[in-house]
Short mmCIF file of C-alpha atoms in Angstrom, two decimals:
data_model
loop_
_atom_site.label_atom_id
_atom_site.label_comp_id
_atom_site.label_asym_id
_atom_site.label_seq_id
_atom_site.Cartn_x
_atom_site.Cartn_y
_atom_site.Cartn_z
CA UNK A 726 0.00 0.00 0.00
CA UNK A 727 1.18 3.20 -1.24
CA UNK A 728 2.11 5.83 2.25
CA UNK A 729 2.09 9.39 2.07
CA UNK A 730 3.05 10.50 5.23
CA UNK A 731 2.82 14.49 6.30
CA UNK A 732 5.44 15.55 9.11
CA UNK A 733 2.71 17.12 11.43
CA UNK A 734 -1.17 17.23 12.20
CA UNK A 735 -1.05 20.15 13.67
CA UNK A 736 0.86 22.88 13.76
CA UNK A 737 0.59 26.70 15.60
CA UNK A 738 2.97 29.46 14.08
CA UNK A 739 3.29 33.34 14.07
CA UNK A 740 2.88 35.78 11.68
CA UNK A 741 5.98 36.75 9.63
CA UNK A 742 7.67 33.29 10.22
CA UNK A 743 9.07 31.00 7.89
CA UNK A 744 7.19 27.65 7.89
CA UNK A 745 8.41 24.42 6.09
CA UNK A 746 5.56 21.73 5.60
CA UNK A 747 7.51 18.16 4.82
CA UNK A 748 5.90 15.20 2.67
CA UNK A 749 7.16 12.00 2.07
CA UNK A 750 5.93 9.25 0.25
CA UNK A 751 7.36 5.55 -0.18
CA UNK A 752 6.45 4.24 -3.64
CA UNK A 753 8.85 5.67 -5.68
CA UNK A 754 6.14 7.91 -7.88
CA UNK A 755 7.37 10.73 -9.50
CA UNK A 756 4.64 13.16 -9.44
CA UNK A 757 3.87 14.81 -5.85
CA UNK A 758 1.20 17.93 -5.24
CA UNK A 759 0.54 20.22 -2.84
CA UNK A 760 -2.72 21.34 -1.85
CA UNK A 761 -4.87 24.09 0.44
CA UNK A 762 -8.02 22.87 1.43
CA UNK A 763 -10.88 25.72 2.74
CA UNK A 764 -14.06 24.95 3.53
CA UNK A 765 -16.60 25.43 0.59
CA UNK A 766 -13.55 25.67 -1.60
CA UNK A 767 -12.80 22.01 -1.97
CA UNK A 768 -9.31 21.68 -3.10
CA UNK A 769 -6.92 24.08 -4.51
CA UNK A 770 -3.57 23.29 -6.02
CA UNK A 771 -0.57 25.26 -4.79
CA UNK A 772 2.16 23.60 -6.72
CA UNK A 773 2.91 20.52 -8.40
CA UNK A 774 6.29 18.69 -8.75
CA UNK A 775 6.35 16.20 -11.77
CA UNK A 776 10.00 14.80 -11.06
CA UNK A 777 12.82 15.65 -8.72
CA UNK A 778 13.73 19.11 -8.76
CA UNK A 779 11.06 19.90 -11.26
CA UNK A 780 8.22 22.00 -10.01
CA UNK A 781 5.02 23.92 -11.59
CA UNK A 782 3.17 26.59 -10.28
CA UNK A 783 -0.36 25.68 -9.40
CA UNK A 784 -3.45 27.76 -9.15
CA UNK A 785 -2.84 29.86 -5.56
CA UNK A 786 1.58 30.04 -5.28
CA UNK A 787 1.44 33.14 -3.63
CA UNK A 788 3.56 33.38 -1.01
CA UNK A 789 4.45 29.88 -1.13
CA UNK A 790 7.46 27.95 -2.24
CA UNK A 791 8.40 24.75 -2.59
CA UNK A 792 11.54 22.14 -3.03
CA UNK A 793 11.84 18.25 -4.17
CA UNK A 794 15.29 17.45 -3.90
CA UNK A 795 14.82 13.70 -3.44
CA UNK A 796 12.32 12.03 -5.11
CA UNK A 797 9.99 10.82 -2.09
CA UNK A 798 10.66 14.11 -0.86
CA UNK A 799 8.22 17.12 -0.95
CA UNK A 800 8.64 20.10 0.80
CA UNK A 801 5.88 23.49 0.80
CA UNK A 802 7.27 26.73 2.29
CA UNK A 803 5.43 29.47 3.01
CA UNK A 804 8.30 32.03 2.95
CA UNK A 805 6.69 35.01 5.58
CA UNK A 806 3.15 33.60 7.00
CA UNK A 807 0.49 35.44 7.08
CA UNK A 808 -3.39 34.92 8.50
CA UNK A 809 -4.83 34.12 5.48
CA UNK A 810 -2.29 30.76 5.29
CA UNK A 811 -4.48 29.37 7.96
CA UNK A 812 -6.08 26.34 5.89
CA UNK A 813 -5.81 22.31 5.78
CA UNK A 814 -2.48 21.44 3.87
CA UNK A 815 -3.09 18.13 1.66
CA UNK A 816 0.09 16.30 -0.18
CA UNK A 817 -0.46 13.81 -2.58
CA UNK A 818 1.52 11.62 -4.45
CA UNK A 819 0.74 10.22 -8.28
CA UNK A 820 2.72 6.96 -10.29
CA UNK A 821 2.86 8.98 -13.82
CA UNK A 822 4.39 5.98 -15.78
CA UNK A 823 1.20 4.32 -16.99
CA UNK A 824 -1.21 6.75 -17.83
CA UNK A 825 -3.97 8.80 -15.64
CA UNK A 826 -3.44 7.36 -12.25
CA UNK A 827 -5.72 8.14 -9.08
CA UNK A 828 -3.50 10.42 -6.50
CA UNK A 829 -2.65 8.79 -3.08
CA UNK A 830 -3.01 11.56 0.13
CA UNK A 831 -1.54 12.35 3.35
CA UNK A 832 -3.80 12.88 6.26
CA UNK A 833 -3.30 16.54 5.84
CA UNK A 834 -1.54 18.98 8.42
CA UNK A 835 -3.89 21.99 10.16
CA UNK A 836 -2.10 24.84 10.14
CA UNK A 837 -2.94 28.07 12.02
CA UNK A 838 -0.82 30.83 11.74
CA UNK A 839 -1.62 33.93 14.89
CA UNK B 563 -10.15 23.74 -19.94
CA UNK B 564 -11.48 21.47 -17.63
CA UNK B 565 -13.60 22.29 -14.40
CA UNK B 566 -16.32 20.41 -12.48
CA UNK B 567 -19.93 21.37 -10.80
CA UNK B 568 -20.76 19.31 -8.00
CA UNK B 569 -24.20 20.46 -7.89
CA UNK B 570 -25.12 19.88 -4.00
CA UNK B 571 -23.01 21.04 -1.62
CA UNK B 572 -24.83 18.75 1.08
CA UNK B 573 -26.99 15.88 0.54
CA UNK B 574 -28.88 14.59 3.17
CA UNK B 575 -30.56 10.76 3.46
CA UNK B 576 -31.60 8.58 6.09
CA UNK B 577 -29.78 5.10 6.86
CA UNK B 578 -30.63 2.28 4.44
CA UNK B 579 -32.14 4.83 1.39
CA UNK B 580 -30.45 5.52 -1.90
CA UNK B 581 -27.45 7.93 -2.35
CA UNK B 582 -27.21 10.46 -5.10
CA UNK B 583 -24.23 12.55 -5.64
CA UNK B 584 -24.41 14.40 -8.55
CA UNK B 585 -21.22 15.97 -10.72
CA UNK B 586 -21.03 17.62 -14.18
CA UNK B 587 -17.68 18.47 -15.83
CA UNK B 588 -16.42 20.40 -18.81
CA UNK B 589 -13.08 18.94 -20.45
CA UNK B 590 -11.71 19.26 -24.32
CA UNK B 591 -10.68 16.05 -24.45
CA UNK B 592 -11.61 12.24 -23.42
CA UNK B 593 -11.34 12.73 -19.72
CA UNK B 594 -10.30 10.39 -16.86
CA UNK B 595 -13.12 10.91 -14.08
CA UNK B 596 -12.49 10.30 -10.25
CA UNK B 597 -14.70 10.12 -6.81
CA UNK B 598 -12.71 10.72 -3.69
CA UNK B 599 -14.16 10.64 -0.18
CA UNK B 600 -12.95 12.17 2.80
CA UNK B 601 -14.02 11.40 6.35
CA UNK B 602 -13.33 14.11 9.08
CA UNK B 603 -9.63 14.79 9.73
CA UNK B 604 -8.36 12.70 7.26
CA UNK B 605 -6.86 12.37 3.10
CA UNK B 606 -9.04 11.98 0.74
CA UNK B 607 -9.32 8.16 -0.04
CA UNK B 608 -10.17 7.04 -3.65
CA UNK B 609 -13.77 5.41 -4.39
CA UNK B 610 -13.70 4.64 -7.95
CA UNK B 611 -11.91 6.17 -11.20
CA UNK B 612 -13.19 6.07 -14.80
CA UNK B 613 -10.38 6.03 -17.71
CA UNK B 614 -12.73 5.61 -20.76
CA UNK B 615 -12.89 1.52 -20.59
CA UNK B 616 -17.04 1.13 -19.17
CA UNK B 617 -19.31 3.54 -18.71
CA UNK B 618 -20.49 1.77 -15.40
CA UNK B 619 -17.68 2.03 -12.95
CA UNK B 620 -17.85 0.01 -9.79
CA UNK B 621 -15.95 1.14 -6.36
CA UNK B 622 -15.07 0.22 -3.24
CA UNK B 623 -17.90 0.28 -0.19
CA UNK B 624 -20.70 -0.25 -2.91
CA UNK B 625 -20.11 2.55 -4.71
CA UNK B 626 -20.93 3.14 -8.43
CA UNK B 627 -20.78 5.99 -11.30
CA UNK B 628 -21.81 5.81 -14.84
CA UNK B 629 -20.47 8.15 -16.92
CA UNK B 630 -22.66 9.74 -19.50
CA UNK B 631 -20.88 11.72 -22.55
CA UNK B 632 -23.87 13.25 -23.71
CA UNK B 633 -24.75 14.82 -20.48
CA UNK B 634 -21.10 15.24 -19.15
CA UNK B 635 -22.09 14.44 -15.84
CA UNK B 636 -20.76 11.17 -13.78
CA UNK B 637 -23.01 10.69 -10.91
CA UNK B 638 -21.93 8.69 -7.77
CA UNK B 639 -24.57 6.39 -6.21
CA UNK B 640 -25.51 3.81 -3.80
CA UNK B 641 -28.22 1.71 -3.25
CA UNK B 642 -28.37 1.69 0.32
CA UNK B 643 -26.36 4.30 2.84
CA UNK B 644 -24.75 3.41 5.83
CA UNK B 645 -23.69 5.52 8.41
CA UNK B 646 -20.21 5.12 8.09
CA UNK B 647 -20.47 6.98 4.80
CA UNK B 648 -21.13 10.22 6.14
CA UNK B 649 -17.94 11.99 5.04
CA UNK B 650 -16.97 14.42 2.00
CA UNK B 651 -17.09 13.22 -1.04
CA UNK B 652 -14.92 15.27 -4.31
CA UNK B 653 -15.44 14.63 -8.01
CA UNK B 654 -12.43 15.11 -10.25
CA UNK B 655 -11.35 15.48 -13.74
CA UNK B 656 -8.17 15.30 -14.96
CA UNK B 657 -7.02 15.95 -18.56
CA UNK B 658 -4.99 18.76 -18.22
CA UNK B 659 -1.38 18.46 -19.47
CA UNK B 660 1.58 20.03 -17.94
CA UNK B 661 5.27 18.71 -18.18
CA UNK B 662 3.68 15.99 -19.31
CA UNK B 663 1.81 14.60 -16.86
CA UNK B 664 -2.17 15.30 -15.88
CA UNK B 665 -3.29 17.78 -13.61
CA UNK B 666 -6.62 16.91 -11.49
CA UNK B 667 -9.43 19.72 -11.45
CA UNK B 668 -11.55 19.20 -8.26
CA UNK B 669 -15.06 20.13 -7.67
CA UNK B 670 -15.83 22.10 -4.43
CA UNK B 671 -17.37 18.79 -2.65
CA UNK B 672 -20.44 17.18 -1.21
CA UNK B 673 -20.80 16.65 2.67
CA UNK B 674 -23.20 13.35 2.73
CA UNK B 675 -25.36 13.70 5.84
CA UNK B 676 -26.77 10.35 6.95
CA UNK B 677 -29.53 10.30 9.48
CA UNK B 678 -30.05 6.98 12.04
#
């Protein structure tokens, strides 16, 4: 079974700081995603990594950044938090060698920034 | 470009009726089609995925969808709720290229309320 594992539930930081959100995932897939999740919003695509060191910007990068130096390795930044970075934080991982595969998720990490 | 309508954002049923979950979606090509759910606190979990081989697609927990071309919709179902499937459920489509792989569109969800 494919395990996409997010470094923290929860998490509490302050405005201005620099906040690193870690993903890893264990079957080797190449694609990995990052996602904000509001309520009424369903889910919105921040970036997208389609192989190590390769990265796309999603639909909401502002103020966000990301890095995939190793491949099961996927790491969202959010460079000087603000308020409005208070959301659910979704990774997902996708194998992109056969065709349109289904995307495997972490649990998610709830962050609230004061 | 692709995008997708889940018309109700909360459905409501009683244990042991019928589920209806209904999505539309717009996409220029031959889409793949997917129906996530999400119980509270948790990633989403996949139900069932459609990649253009029967129209009827089967899932896990006695799900179904048929997908219907002429009406672009692919409507998630169940004969009989439980109350273990009272969760969030997200249709997605996913035909968008970029760096060559497929980028998933999801629809805003549906919170399935099941009543004892």
């Amino acid at each position: 079974d494919v395990k996409v594992t997010q470094s923290s539930r929860y998490l509490v930081k302050r405005t201005g700081e620099k906040v690193f959100l870690e993903c890893v995932q264990d079957m080797d897939h190449e694609n990995m995603f990052w996602y904000r999740q509001d309520p009424g919003l369903g889910l919105r695509l921040i970036y997208f990594s389609y192989d190590v060191k390769m990265k796309e910007k999603g639909d909401i990068p502002e103020g966000y950044s990301v890095s995939r130096e190793k491949k099961e390795r996927f790491s969202l930044i959010l460079e000087s938090a603000s308020t409005n970075q208070t959301s659910m934080y979704l990774c997902a991982s996708r194998d992109s060698k056969t065709g349109n595969q289904p995307q495997h998720f972490g649990d998610g990490t709830r962050l609230s920034i004061l | 470009a692709q995008s997708v309508t889940q018309l109700d954002s909360h459905v409501s049923v009683s244990e042991g009726t019928p589920v209806l979950l209904r999505c539309n979606y717009s996409s220029s090509y031959s889409p793949s089609l997917f129906w996530y759910v999400q119980h509270p606190n948790k990633g989403l979990q996949l139900l069932l995925k459609y990649t253009s081989a029967a129209t009827l697609v089967k899932g896990i927990n006695g799900f179904e969808a048929e997908f219907k071309k002429s009406e672009t919709s692919f409507h998630l179902t169940k004969p009989s709720a439980h109350m273990s499937d009272a969760a969030e459920y997200f249709c997605v489509v996913s035909d968008r290229l970029t760096g060559g792989s497929y980028i998933p569109t999801f629809g805003r969800g549906t919170s399935l309320i099941v009543h004892p």
